JSON list of C-alpha atoms and ligand atoms in Angstrom, two decimals:
[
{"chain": "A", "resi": 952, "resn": "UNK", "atom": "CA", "xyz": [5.77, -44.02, -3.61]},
{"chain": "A", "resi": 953, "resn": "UNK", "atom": "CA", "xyz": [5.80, -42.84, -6.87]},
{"chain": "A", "resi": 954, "resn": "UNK", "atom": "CA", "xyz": [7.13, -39.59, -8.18]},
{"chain": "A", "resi": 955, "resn": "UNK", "atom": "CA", "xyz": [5.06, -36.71, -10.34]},
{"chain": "A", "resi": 956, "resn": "UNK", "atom": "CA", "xyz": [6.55, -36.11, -13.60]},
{"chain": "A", "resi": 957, "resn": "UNK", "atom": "CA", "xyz": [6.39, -33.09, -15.70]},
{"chain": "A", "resi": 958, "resn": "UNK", "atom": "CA", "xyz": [5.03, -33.70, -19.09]},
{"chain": "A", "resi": 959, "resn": "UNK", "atom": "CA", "xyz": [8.33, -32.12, -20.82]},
{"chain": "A", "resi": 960, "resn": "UNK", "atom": "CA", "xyz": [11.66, -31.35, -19.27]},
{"chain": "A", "resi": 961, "resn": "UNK", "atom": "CA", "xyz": [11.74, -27.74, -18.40]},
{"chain": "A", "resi": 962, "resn": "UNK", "atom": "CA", "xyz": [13.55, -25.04, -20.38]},
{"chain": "A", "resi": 963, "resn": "UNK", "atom": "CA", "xyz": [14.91, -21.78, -19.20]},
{"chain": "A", "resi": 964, "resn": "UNK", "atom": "CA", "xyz": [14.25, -19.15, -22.10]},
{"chain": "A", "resi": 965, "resn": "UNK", "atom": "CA", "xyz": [13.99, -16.07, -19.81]},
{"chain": "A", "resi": 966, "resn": "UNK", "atom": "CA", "xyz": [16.19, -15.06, -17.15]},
{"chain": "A", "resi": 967, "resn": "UNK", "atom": "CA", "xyz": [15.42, -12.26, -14.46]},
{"chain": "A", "resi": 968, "resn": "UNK", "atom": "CA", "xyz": [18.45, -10.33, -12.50]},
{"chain": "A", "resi": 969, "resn": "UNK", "atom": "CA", "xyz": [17.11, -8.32, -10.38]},
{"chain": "A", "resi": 970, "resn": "UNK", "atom": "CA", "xyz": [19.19, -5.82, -9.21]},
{"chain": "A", "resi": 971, "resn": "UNK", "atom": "CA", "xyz": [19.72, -2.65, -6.49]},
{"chain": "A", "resi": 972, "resn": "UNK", "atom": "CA", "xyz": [22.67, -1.67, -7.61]},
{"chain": "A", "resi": 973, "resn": "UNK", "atom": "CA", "xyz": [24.51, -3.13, -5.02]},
{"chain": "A", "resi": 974, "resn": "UNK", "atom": "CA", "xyz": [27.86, -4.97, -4.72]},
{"chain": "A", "resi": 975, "resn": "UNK", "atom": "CA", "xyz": [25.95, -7.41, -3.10]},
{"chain": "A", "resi": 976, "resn": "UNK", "atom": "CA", "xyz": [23.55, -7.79, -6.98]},
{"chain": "A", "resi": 977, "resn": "UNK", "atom": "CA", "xyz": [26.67, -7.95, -9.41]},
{"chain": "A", "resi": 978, "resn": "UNK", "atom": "CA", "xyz": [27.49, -11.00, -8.98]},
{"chain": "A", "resi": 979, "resn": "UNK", "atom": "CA", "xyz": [24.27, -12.24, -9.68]},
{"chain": "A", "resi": 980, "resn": "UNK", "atom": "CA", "xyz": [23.99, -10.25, -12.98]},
{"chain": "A", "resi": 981, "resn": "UNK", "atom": "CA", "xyz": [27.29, -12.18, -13.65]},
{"chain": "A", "resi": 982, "resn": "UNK", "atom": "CA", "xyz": [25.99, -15.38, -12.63]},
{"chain": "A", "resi": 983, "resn": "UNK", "atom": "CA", "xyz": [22.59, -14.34, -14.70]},
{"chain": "A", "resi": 984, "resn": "UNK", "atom": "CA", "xyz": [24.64, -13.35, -17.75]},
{"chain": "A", "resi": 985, "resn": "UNK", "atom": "CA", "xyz": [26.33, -17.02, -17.69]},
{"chain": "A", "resi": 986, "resn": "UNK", "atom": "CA", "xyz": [23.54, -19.02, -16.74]},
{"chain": "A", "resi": 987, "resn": "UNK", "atom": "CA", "xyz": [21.11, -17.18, -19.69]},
{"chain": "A", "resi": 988, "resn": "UNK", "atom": "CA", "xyz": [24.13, -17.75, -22.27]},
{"chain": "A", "resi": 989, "resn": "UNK", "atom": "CA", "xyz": [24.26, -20.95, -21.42]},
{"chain": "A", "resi": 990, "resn": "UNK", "atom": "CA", "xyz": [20.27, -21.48, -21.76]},
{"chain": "A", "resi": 991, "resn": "UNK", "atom": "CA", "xyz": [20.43, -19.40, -25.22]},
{"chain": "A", "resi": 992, "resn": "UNK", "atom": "CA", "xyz": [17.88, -17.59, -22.82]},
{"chain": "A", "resi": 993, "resn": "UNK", "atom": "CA", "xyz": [16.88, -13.96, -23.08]},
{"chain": "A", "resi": 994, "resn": "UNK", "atom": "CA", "xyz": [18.15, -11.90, -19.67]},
{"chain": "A", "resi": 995, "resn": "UNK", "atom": "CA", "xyz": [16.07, -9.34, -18.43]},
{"chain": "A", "resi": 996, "resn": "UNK", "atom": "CA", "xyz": [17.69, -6.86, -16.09]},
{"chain": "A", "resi": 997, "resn": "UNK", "atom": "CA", "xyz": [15.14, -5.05, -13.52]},
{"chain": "A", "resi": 998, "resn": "UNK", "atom": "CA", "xyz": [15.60, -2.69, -10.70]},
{"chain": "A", "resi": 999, "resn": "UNK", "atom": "CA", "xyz": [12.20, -1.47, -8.76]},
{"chain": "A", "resi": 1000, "resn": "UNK", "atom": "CA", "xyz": [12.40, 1.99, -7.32]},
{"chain": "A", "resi": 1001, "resn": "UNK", "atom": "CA", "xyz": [10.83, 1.89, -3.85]},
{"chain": "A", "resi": 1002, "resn": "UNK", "atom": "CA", "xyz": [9.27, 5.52, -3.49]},
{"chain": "A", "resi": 1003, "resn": "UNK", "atom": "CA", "xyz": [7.49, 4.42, -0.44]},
{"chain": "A", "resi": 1004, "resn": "UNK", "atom": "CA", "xyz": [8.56, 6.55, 2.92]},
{"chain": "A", "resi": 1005, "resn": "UNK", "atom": "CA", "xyz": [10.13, 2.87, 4.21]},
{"chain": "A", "resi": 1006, "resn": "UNK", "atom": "CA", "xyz": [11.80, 2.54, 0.92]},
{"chain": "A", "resi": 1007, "resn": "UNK", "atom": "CA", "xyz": [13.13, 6.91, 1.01]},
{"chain": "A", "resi": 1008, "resn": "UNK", "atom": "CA", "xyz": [14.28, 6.09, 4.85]},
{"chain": "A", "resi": 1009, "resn": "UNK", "atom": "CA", "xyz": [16.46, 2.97, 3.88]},
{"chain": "A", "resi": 1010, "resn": "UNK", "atom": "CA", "xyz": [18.35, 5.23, 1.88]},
{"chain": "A", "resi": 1011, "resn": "UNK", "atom": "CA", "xyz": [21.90, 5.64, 2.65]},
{"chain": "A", "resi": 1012, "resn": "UNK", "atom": "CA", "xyz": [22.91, 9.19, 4.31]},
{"chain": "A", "resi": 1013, "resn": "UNK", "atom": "CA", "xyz": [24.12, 11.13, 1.61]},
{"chain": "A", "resi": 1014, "resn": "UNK", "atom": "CA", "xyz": [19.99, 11.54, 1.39]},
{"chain": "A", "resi": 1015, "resn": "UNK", "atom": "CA", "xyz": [19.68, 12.41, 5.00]},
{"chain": "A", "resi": 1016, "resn": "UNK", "atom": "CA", "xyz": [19.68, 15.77, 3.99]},
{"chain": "A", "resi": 1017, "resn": "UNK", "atom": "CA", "xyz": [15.91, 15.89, 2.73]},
{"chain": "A", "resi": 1018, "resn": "UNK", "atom": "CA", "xyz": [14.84, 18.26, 0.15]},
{"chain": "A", "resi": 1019, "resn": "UNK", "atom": "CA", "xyz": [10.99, 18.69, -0.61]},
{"chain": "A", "resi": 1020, "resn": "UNK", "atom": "CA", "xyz": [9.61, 15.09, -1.28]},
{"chain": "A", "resi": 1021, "resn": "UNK", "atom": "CA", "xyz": [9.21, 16.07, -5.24]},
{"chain": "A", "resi": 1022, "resn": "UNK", "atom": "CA", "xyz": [12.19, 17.29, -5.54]},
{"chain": "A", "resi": 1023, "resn": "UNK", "atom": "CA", "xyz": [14.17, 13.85, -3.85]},
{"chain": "A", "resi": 1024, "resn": "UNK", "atom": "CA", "xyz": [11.60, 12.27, -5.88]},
{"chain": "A", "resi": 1025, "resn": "UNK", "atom": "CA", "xyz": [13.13, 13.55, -9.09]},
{"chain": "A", "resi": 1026, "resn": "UNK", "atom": "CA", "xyz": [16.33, 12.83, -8.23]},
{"chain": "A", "resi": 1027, "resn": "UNK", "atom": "CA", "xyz": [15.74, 9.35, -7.21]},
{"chain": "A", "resi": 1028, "resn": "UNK", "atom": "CA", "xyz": [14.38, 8.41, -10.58]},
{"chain": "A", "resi": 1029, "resn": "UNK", "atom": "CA", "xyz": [17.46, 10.51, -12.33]},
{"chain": "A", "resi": 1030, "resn": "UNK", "atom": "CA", "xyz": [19.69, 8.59, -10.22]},
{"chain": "A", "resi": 1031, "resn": "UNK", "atom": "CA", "xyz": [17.92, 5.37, -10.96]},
{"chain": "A", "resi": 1032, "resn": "UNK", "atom": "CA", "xyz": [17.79, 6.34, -15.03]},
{"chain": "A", "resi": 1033, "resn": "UNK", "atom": "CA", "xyz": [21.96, 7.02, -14.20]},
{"chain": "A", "resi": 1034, "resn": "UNK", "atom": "CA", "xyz": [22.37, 3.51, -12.52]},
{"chain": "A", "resi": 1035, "resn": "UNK", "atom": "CA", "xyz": [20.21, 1.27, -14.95]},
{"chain": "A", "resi": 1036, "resn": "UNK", "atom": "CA", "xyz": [22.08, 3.03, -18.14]},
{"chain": "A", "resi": 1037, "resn": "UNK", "atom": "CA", "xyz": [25.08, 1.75, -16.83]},
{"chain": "A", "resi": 1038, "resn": "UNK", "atom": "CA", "xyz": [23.77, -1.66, -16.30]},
{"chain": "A", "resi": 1039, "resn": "UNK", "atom": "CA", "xyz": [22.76, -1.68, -20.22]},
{"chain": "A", "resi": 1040, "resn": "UNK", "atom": "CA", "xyz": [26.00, -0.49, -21.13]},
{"chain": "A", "resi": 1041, "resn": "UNK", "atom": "CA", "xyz": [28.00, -3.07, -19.21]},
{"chain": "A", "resi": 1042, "resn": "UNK", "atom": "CA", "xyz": [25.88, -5.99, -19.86]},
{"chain": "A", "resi": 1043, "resn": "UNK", "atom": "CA", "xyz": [24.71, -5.35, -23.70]},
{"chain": "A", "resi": 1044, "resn": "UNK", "atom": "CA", "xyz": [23.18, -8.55, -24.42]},
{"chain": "A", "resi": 1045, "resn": "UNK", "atom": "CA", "xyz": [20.30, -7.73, -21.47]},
{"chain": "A", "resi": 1046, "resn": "UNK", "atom": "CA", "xyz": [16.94, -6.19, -21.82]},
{"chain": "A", "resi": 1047, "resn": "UNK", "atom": "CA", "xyz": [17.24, -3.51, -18.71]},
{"chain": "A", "resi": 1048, "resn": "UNK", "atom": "CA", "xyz": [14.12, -2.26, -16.78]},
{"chain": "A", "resi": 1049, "resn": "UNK", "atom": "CA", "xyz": [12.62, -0.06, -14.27]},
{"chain": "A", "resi": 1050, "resn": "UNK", "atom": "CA", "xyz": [9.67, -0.41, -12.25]},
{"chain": "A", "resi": 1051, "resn": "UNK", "atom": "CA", "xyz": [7.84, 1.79, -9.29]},
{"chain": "A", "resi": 1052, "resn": "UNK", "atom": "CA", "xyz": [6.71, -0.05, -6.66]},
{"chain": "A", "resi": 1053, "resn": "UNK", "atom": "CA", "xyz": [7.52, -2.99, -3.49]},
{"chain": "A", "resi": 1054, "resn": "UNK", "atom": "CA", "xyz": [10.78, -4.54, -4.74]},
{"chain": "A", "resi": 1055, "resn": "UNK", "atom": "CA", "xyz": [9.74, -8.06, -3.25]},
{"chain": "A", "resi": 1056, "resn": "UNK", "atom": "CA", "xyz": [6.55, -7.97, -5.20]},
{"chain": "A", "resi": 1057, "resn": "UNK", "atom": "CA", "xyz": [8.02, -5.77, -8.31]},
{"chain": "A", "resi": 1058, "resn": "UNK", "atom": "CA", "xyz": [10.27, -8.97, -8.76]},
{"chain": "A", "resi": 1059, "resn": "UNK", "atom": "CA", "xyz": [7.59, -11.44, -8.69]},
{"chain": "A", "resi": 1060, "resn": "UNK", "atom": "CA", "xyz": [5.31, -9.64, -10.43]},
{"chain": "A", "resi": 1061, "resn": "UNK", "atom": "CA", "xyz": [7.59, -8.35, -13.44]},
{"chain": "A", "resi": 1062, "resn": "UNK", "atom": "CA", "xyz": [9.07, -12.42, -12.99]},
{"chain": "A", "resi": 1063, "resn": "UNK", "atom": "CA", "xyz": [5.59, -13.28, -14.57]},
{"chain": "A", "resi": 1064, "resn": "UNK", "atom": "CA", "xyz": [4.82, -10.55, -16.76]},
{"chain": "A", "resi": 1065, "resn": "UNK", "atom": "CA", "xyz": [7.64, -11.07, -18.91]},
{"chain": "A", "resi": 1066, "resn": "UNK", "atom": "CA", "xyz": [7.55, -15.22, -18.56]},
{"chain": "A", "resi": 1067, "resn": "UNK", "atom": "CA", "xyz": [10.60, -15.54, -16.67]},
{"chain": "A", "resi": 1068, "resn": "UNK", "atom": "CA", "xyz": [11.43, -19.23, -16.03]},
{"chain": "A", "resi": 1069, "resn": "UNK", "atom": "CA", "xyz": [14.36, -18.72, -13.90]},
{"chain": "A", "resi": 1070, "resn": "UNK", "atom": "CA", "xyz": [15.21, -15.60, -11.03]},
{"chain": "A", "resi": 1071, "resn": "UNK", "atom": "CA", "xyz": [18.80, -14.97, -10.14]},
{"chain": "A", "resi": 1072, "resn": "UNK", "atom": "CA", "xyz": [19.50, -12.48, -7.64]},
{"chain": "A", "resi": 1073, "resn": "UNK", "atom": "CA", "xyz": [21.53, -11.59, -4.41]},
{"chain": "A", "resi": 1074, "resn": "UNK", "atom": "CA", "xyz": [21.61, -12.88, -1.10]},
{"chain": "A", "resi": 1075, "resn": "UNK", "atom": "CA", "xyz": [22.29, -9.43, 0.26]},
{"chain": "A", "resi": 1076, "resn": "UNK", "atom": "CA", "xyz": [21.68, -5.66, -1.09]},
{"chain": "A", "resi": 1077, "resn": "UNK", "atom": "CA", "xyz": [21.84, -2.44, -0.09]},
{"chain": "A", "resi": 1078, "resn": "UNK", "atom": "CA", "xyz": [21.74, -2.79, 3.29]},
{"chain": "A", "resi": 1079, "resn": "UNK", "atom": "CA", "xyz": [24.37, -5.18, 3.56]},
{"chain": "A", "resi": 1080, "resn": "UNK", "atom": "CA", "xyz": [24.17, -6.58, 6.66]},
{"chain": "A", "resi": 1081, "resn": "UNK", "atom": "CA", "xyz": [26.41, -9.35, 6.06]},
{"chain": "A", "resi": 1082, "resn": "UNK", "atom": "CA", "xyz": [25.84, -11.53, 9.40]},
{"chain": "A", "resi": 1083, "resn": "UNK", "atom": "CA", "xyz": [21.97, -11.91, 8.43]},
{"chain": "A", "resi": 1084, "resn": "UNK", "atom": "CA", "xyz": [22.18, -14.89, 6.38]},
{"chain": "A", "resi": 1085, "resn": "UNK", "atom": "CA", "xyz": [19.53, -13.98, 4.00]},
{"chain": "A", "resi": 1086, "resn": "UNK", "atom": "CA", "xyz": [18.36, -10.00, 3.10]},
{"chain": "A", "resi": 1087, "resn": "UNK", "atom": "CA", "xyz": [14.63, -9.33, 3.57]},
{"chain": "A", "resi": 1088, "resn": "UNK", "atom": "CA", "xyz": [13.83, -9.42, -0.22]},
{"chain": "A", "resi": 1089, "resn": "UNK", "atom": "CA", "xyz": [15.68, -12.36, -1.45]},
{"chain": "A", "resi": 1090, "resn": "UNK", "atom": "CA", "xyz": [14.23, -14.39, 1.18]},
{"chain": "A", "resi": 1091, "resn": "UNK", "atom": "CA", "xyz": [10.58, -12.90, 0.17]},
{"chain": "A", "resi": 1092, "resn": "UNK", "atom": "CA", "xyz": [11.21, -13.99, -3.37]},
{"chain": "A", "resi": 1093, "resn": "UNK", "atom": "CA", "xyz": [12.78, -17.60, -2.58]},
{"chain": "A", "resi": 1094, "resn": "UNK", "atom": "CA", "xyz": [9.42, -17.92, -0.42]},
{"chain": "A", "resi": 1095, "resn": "UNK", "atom": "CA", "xyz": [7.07, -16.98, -2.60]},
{"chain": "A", "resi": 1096, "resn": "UNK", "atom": "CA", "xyz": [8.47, -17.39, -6.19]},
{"chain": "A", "resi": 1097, "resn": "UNK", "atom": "CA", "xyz": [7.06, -19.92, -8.04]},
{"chain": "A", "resi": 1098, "resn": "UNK", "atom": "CA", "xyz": [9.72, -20.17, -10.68]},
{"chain": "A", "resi": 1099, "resn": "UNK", "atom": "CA", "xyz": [13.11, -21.64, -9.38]},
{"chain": "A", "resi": 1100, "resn": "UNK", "atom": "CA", "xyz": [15.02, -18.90, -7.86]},
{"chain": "A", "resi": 1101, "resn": "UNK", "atom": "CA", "xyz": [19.52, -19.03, -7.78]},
{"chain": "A", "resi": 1102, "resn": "UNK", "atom": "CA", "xyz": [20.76, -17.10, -4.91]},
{"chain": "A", "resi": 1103, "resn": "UNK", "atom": "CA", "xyz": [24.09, -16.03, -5.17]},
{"chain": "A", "resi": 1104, "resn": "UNK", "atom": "CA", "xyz": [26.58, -14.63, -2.55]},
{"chain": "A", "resi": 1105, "resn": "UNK", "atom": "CA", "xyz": [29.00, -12.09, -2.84]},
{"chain": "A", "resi": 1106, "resn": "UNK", "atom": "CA", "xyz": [32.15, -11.96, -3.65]},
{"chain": "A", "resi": 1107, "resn": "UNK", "atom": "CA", "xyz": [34.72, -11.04, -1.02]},
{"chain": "A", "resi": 1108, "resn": "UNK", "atom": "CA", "xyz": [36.67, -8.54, -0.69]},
{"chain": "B", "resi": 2556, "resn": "ADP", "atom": "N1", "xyz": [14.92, -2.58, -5.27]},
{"chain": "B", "resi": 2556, "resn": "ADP", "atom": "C1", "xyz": [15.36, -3.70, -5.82]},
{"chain": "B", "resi": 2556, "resn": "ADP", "atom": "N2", "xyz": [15.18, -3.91, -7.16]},
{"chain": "B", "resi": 2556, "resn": "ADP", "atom": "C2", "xyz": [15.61, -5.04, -7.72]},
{"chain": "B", "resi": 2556, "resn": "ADP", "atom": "N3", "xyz": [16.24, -6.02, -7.07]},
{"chain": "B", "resi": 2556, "resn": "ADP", "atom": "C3", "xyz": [16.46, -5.87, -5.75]},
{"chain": "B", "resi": 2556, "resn": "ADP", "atom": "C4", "xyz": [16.02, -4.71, -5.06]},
{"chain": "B", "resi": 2556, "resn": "ADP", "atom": "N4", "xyz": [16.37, -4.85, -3.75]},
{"chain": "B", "resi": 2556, "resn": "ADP", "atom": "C5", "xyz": [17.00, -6.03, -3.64]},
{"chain": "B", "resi": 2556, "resn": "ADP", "atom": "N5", "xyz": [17.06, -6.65, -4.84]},
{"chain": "B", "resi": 2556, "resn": "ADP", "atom": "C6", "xyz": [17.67, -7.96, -5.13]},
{"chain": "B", "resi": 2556, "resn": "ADP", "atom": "O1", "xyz": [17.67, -8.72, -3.95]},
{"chain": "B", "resi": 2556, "resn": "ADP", "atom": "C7", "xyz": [19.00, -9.06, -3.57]},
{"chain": "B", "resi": 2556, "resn": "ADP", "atom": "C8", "xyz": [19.08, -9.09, -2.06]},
{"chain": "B", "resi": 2556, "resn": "ADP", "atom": "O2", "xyz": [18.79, -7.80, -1.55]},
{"chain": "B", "resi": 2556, "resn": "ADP", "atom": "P1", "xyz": [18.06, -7.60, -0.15]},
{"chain": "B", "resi": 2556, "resn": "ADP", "atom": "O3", "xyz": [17.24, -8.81, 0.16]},
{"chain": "B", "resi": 2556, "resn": "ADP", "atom": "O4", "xyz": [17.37, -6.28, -0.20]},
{"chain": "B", "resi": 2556, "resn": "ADP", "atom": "O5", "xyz": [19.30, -7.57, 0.88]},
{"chain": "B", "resi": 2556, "resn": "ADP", "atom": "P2", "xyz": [19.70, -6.41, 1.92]},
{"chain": "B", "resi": 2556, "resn": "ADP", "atom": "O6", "xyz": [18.77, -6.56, 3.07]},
{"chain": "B", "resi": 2556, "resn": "ADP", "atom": "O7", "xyz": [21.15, -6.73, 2.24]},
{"chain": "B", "resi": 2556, "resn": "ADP", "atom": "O8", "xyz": [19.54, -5.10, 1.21]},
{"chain": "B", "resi": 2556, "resn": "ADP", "atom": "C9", "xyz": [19.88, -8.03, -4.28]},
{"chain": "B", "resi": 2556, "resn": "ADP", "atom": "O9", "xyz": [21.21, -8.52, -4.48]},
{"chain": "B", "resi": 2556, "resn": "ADP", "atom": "C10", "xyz": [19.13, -7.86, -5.58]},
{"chain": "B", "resi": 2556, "resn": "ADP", "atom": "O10", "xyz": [19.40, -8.97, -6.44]},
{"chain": "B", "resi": 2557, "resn": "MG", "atom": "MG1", "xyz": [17.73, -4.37, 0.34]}
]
């Protein structure tokens, strides 16, 4: 049997991290930060904002007191503008973003606008449901990403 070859040996010049903020993200930016520095590769930084009701009603409680929809609108994206500032100020060398939309298809979507050859993200999230071995959007991604995708675990405790 013989075995396709790429023309040229691949080369990672763009690295996506996406993150939610999470514990469960950082050490992926870490492991992004590394793995682009060790590339010479660019890291891009991207959180999507899910403004969708299922996105609002994964929120965690302090939000289960609801104010009118613009109004928790408003702070979402403040709160998101907060979150992504500190990102860029802890991890200077990365390009930060923020996109509206489906985080599983935000990622692959912003994964080819910007030529990413490489995504590294989280096993888990936000939810954190540690005993489910894979959180919903990281296994979307690995599934349908057609650039190579590192998963990385948390750290404990
Ligand atoms: N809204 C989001 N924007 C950017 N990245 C995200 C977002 N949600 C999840 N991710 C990425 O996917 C990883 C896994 O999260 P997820 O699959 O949502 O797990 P969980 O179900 O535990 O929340 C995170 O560590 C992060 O890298
Ligand atoms: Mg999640």
């Amino acid at each position: 049997m013989t075995t396709a070859r790429r023309q040229t040996a691949p080369r990672v010049k763009r690295v996506l991290a996406p993150t939610d903020f999470s514990p469960g993200a950082e050490s992926a930016l870490q492991w992004g930060t590394s793995v682009s520095a060790a590339f010479d590769a660019e890291l891009v930084m991207l959180n999507v904002l899910d403004l969708s009701l299922a996105g609002v009603a994964g929120l965690p409680t302090g939000f289960a007191a609801m104010p009118a929809a613009a109004e928790l609108i408003g702070r979402l994206r403040a709160e998101t503008k907060t979150e992504i500032a500190k990102i860029a100020a802890r991890y200077p060398k990365a390009t930060t973003l923020v996109r509206e939309g489906i985080p599983r298809t935000g990622i692959l979507d912003v994964a080819r606008e910007v030529g990413a050859d490489l995504i590294v993200m989280g096993t888990h999230g936000r939810t954190g449901l540690a005993h489910i071995f894979f959180g919903s959007v990281a296994e979307y991604v690995v599934r349908h990403s057609r650039i190579p995708v590192l998963t990385v675990r948390q750290e404990e405790g």
